[in-house]
Short mmCIF file of N, CA and C in Angstrom, two decimals:
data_model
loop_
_atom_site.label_atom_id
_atom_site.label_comp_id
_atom_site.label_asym_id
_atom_site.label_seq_id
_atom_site.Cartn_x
_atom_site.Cartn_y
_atom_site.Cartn_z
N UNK A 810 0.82 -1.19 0.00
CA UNK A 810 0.00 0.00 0.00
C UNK A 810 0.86 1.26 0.00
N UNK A 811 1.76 1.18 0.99
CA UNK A 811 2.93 2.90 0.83
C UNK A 811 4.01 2.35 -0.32
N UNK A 812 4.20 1.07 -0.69
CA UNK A 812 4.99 1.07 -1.56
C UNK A 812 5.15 2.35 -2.76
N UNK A 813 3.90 2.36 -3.80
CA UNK A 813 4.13 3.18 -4.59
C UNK A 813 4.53 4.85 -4.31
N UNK A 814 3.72 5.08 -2.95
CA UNK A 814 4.40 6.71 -2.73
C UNK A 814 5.67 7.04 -2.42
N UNK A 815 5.97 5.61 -1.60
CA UNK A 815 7.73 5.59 -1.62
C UNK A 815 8.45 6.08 -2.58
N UNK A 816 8.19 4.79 -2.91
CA UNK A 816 9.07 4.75 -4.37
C UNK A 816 9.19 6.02 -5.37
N UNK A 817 8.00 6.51 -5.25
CA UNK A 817 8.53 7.88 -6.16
C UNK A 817 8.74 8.86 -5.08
N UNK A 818 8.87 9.10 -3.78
CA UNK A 818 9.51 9.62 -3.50
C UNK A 818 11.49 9.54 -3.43
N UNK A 819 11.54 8.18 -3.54
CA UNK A 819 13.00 7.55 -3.48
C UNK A 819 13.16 7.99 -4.85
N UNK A 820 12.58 8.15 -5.78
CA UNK A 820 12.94 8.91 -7.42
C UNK A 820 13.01 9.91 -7.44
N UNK A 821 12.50 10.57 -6.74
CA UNK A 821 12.49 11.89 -6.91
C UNK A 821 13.99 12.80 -6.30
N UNK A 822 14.16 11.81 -5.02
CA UNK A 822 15.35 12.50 -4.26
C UNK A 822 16.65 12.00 -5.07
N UNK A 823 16.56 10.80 -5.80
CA UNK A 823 17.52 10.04 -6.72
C UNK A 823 18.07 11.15 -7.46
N UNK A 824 16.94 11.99 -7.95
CA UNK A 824 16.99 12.95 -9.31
C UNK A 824 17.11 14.53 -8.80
N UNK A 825 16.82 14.51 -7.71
CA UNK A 825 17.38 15.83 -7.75
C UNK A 825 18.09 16.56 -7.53
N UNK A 826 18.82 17.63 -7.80
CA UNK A 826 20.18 18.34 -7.51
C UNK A 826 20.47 18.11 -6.14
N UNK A 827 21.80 17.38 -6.16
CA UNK A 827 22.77 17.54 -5.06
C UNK A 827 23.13 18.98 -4.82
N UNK A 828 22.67 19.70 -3.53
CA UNK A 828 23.17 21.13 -3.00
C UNK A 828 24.20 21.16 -2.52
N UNK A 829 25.08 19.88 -2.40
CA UNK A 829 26.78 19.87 -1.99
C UNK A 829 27.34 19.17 -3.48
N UNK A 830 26.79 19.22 -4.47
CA UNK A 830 27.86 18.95 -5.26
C UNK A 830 28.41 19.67 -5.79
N UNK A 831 29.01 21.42 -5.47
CA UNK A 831 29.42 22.35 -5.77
C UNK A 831 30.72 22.47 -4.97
N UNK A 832 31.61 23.75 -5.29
CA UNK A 832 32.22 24.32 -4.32
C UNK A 832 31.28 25.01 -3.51
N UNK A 833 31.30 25.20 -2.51
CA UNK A 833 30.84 25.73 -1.62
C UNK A 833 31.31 26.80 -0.49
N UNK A 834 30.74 27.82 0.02
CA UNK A 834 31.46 28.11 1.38
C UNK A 834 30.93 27.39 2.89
N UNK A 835 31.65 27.56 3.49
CA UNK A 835 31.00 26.55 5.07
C UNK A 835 30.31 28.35 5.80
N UNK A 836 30.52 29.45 5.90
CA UNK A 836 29.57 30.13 6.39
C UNK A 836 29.32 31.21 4.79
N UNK A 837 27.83 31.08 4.79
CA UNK A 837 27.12 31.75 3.58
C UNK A 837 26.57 33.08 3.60
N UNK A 838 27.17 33.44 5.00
CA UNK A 838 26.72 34.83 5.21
C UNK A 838 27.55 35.89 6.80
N UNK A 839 27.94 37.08 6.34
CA UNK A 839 29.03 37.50 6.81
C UNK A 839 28.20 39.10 7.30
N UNK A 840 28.65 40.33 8.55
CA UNK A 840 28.61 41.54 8.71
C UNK A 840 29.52 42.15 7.63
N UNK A 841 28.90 43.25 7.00
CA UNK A 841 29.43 44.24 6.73
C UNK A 841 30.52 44.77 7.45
N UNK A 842 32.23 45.06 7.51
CA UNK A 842 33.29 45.76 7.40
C UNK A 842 33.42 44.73 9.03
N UNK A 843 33.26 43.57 8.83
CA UNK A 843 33.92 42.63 10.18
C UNK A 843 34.66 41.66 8.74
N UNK A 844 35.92 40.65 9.66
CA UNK A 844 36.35 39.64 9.53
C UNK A 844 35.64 38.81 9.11
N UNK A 845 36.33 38.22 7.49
CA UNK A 845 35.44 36.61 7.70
C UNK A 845 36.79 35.68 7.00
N UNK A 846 36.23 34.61 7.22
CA UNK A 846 36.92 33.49 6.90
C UNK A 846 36.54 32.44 5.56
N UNK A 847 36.91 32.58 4.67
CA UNK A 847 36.07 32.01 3.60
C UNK A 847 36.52 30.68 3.38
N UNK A 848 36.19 29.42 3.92
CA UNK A 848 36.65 28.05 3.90
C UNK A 848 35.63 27.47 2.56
N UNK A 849 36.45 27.52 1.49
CA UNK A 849 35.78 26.97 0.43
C UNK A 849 35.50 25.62 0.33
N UNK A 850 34.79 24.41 0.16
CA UNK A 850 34.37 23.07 0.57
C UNK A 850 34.37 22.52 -0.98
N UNK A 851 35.23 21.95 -1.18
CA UNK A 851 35.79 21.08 -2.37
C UNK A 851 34.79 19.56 -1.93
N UNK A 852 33.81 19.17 -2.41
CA UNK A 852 33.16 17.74 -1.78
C UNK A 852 33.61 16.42 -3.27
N UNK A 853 33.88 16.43 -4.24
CA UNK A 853 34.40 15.71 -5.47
C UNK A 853 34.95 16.80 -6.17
N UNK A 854 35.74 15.75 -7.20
CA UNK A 854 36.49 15.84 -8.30
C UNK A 854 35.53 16.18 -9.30
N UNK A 855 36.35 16.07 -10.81
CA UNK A 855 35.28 16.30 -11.73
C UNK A 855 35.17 14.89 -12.67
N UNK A 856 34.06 14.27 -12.35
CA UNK A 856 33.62 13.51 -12.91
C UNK A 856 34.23 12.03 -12.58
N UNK A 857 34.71 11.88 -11.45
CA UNK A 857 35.83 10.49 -11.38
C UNK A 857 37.15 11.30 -11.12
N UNK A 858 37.69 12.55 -11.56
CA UNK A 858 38.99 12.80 -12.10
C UNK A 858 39.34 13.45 -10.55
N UNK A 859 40.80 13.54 -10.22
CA UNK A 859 41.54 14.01 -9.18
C UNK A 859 41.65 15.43 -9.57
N UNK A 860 41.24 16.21 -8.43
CA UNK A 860 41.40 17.22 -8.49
C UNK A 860 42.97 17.94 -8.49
N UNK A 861 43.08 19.16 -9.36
CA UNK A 861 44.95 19.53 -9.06
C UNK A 861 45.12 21.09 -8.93
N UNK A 862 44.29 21.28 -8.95
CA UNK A 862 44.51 23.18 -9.14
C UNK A 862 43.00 23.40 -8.75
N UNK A 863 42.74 24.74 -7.69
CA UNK A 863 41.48 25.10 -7.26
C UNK A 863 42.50 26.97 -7.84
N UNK A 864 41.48 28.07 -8.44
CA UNK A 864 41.26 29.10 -8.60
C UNK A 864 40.22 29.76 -8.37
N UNK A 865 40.34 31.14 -7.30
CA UNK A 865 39.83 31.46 -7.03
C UNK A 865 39.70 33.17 -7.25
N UNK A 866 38.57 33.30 -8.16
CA UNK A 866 38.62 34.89 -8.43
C UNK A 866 38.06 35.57 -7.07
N UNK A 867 38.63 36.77 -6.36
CA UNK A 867 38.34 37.35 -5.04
C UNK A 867 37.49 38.35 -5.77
N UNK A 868 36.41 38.73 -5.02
CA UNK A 868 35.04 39.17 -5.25
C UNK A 868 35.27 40.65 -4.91
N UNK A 869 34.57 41.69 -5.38
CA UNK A 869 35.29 42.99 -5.01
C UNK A 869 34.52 43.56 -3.98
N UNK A 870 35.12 43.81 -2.93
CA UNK A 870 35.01 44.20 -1.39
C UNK A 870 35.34 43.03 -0.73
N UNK A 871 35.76 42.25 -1.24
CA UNK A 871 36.72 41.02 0.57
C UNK A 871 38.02 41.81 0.08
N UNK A 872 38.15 42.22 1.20
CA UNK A 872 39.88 43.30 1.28
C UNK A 872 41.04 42.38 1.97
N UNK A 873 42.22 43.11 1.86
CA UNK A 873 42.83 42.08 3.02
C UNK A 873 43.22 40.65 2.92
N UNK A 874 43.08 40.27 1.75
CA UNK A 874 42.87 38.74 1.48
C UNK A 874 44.50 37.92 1.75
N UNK A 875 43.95 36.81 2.93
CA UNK A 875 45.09 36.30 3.18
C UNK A 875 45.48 34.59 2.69
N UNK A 876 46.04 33.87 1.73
CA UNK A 876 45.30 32.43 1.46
C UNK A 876 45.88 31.46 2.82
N UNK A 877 45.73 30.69 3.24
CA UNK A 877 46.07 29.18 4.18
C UNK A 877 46.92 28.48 3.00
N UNK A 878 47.99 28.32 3.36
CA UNK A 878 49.14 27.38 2.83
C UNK A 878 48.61 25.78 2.59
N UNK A 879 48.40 25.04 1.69
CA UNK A 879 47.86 23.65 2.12
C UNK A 879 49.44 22.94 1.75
N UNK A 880 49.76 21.95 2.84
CA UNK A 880 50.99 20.87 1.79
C UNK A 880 50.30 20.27 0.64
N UNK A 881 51.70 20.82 -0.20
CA UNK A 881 51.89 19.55 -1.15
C UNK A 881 50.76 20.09 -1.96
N UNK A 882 50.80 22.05 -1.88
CA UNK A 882 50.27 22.39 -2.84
C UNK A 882 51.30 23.97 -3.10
N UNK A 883 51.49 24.53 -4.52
CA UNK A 883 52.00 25.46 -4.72
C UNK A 883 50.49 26.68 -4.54
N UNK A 884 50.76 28.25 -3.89
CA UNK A 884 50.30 28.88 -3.46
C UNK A 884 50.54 29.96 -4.37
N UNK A 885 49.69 30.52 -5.06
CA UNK A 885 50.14 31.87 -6.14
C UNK A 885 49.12 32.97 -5.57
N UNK A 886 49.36 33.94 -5.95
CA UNK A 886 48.69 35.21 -5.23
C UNK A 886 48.45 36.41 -5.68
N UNK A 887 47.57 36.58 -6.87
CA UNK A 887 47.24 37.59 -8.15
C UNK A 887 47.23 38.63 -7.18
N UNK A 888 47.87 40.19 -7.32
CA UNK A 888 47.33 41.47 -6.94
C UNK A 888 47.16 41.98 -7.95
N UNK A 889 45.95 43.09 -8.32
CA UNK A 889 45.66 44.11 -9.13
C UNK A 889 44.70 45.27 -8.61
N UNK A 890 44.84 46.18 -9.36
CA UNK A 890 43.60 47.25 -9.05
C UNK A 890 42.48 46.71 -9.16
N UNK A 891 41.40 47.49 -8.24
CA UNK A 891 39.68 47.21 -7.83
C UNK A 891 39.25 48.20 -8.43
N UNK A 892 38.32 47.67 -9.22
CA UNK A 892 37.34 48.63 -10.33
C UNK A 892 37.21 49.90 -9.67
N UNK A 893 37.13 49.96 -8.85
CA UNK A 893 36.86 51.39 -7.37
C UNK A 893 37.66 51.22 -6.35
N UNK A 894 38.00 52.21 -5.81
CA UNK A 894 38.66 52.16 -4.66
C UNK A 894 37.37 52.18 -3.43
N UNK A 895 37.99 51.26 -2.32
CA UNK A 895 36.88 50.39 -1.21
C UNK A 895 37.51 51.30 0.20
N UNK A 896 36.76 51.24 0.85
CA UNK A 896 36.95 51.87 2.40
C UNK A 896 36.85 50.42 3.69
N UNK A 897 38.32 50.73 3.89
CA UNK A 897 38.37 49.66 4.96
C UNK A 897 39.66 50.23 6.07
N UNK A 898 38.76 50.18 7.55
CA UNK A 898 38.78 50.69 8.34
C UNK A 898 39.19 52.17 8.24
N UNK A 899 38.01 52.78 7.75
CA UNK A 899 38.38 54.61 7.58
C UNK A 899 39.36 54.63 6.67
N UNK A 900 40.03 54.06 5.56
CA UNK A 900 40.71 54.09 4.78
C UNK A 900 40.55 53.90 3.59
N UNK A 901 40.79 54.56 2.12
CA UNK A 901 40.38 53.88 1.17
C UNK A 901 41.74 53.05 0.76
N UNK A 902 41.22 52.19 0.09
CA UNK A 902 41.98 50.82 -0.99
C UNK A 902 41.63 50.64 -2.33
N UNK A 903 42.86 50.76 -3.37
CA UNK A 903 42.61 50.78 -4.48
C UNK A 903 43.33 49.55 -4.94
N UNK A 904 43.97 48.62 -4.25
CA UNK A 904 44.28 47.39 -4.92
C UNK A 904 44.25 46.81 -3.94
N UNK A 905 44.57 45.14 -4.30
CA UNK A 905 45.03 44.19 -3.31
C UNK A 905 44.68 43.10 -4.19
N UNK A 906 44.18 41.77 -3.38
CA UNK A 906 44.68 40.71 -4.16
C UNK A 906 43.16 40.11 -4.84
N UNK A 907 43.60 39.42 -6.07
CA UNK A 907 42.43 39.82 -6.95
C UNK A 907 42.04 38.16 -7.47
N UNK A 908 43.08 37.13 -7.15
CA UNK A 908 43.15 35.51 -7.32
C UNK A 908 43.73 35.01 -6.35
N UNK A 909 43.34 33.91 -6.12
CA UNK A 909 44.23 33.03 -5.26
C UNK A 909 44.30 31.24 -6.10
N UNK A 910 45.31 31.14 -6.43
CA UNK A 910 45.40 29.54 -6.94
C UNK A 910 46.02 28.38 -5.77
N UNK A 911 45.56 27.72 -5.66
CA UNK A 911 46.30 26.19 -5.25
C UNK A 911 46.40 25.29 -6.81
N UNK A 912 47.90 25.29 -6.19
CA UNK A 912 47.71 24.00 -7.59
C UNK A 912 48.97 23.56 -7.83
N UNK A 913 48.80 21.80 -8.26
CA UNK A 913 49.81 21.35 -8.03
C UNK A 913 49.99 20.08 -7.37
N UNK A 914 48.68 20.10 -6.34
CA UNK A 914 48.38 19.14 -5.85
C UNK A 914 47.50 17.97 -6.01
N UNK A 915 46.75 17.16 -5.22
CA UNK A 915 46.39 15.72 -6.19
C UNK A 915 45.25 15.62 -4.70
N UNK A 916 43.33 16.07 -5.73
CA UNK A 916 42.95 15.83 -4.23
C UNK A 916 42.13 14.63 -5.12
N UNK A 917 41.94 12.87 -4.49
CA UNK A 917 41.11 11.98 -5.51
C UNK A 917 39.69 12.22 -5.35
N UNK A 918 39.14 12.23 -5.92
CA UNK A 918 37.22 12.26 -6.45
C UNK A 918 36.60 12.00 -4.99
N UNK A 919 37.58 10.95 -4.46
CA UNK A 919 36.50 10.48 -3.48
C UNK A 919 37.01 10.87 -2.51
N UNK A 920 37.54 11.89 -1.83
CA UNK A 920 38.35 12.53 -0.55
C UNK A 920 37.48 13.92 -0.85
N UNK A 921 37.12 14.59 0.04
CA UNK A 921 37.00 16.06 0.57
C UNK A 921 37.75 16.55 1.28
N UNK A 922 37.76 18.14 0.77
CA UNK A 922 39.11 18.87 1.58
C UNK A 922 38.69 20.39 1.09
N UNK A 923 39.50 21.23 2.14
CA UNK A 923 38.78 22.65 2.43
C UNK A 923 40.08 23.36 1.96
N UNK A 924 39.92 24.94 0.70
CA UNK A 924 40.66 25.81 0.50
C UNK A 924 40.42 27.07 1.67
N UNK A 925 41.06 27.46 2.50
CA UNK A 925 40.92 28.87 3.15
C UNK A 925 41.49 30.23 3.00
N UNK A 926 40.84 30.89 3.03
CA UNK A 926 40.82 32.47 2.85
C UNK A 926 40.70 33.37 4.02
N UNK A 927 41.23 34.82 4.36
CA UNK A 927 40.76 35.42 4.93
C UNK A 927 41.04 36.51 5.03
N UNK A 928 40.02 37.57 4.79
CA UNK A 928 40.27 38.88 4.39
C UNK A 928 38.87 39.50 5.36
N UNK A 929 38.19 40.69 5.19
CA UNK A 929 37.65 41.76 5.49
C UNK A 929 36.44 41.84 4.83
N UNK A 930 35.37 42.52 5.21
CA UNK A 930 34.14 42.42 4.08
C UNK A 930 34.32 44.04 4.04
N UNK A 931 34.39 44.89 2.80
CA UNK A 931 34.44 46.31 2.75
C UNK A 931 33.05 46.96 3.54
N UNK A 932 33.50 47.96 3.96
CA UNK A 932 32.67 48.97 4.41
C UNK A 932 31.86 49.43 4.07
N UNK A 933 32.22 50.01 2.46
CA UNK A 933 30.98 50.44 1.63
C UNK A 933 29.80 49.61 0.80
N UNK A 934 30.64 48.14 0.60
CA UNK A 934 29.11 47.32 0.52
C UNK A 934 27.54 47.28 1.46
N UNK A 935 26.66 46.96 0.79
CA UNK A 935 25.05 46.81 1.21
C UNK A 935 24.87 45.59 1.83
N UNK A 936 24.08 46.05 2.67
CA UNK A 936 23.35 44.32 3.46
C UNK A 936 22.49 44.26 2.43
N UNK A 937 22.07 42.59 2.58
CA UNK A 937 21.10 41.99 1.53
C UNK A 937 21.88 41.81 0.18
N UNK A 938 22.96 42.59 -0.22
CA UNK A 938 23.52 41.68 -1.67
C UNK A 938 24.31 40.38 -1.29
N UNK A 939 24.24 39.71 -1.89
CA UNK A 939 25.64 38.45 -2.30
C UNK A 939 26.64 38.75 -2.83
N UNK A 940 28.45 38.16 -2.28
CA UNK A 940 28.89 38.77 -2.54
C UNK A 940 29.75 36.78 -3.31
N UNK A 941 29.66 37.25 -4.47
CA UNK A 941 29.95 35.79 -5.61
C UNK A 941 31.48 35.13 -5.01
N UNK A 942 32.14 34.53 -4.73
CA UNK A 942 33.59 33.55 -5.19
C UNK A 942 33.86 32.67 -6.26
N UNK A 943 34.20 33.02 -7.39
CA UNK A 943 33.73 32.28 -8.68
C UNK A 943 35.31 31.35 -8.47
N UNK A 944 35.09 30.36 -8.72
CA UNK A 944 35.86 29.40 -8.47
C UNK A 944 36.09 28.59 -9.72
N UNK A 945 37.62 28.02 -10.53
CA UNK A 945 37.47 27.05 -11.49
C UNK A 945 38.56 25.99 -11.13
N UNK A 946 37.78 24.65 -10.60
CA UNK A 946 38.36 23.52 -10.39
C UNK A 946 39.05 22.78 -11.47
N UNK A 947 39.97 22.40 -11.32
CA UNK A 947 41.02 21.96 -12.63
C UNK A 947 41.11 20.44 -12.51
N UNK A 948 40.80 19.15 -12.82
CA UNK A 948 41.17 18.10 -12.30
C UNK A 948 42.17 17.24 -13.65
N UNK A 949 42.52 15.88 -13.26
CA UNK A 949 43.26 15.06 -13.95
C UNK A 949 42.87 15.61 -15.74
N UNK A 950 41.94 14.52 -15.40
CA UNK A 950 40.42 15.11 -16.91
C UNK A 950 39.57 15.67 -16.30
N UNK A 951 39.60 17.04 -17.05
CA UNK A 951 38.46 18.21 -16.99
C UNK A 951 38.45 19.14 -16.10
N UNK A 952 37.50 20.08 -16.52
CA UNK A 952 37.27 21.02 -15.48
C UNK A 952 36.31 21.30 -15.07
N UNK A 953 35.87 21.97 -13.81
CA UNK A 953 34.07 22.40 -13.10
C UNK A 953 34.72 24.01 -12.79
N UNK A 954 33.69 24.53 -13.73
CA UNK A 954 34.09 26.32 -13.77
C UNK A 954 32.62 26.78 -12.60
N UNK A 955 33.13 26.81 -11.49
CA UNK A 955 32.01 27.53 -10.34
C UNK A 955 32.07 28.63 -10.19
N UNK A 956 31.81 29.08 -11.66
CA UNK A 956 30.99 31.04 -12.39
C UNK A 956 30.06 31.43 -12.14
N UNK A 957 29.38 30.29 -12.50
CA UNK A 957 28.13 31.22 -12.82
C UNK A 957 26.84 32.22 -11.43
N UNK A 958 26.89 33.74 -11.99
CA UNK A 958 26.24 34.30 -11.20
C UNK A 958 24.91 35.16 -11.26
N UNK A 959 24.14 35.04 -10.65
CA UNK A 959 22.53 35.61 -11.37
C UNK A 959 23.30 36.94 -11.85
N UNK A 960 22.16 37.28 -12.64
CA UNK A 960 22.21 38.58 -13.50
C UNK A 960 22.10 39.46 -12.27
N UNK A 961 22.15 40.90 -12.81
CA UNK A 961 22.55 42.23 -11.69
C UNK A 961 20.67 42.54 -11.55
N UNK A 962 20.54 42.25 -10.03
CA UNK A 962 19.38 42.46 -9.74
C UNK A 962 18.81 41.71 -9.41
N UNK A 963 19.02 40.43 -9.71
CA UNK A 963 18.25 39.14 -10.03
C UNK A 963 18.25 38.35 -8.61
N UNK A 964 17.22 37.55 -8.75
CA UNK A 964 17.10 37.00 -7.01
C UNK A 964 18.37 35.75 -7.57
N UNK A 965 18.78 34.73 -6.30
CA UNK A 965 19.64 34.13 -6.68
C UNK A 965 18.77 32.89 -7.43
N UNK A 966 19.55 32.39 -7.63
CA UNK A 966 19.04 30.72 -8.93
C UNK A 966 18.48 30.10 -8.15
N UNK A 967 17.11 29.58 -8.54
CA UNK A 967 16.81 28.44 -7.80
C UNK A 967 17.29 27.44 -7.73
N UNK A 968 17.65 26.41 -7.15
CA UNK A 968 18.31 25.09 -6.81
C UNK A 968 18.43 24.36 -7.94
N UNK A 969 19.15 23.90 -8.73
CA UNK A 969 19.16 23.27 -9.74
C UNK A 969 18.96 24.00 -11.10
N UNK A 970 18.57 25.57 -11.01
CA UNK A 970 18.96 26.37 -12.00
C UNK A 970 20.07 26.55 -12.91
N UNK A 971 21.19 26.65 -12.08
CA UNK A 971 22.27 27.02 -12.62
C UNK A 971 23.03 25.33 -12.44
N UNK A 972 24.02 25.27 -13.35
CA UNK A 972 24.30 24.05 -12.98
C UNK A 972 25.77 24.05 -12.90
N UNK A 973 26.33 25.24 -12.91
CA UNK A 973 28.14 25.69 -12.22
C UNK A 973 27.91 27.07 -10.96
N UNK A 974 27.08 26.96 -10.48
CA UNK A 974 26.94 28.16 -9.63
C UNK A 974 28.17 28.20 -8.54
N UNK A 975 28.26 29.98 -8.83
CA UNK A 975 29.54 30.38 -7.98
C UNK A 975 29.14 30.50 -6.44
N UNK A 976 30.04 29.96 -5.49
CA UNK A 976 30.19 30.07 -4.23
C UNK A 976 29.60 31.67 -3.66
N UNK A 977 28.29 31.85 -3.04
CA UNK A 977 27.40 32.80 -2.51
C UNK A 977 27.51 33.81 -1.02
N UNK A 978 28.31 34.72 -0.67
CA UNK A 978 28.21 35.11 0.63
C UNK A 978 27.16 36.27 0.80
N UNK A 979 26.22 36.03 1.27
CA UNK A 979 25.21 37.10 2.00
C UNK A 979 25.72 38.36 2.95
N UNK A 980 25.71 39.02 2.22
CA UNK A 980 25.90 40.20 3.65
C UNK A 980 25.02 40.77 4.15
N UNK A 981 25.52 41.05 5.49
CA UNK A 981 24.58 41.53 6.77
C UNK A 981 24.49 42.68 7.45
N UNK A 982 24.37 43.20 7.71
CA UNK A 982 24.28 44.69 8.25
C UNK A 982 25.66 44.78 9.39
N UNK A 983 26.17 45.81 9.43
CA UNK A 983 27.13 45.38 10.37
C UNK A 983 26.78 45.39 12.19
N UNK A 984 27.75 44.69 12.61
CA UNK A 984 27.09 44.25 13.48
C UNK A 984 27.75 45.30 14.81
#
């Protein structure tokens, strides 16, 4: 008798988007011009393949950006100018660091492991926007480009909308 409602419920969850099969951040929402820590959550490879290089484009207003060393990975550290100059702590900032790569290293499909960051949320950003980490995972074979970001204005993607969605931080009013 519950057999059949089961069962398509067991189909249904079969089929629908995994919300950890992305990069991810472990906290999705941060104060305005406080500290945060951006622990990016690598959960697979791409497709079977070992992961070897994580890139990470820095979003404009995380200031300050510091990367976590991982072994038995090389650490590179893009600086350039910010489309605008940002206000952090009563100060303005017109550059700082604009990528962060790991790469080099060998993470397999079936292991999870965390990239860390940590910089500043600018001053002059708004509560209520998202602030994107577009991320492109490099593995053995292939790549997972975690770009994609709603249009300007746009509420974020519904679940299974986008199907490379970039790593999301909410900001909050400061606290």
């Amino acid at each position: 008798m519950f057999r059949i409602p089961l069962l398509g419920v067991a189909c249904a969850l079969a089929f629908a988007p995994n919300a950890s099969a992305h990069v991810t951040l472990e906290n999705q929402q941060a104060p305005i011009g406080a500290s945060y820590k951006a622990v990016l959550r690598v959960p697979h490879g791409c497709n079977g393949s070992a992961t070897v290089a994580l890139r990470v484009r820095i979003p404009e207003g995380y200031l300050d950006v510091k990367p976590m060393p991982k072994a038995g990975w090389k650490l590179d550290v893009t600086r350039g100018k910010y489309q605008k100059p940002v206000s952090l702590r009563d100060a303005k900032v017109s550059e700082g660091v604009t990528e962060v790569d790991w790469t080099g290293g060998n993470l397999p499909d079936s292991y999870y492991d965390e990239f860390v960051l940590t910089g500043t949320i600018g001053d002059d950003l708004q509560a209520g926007q998202t602030m994107y980490f577009a991320v492109v995972q490099e593995c053995e074979k292939g790549v997972n480009r975690w770009i994609e970001i709603p249009a300007a204005g746009g509420a974020p993607a519904v679940r299974g909308e986008q199907s490379e969605p970039a790593a999301g931080l909410r900001l909050l009013p400061k606290g």
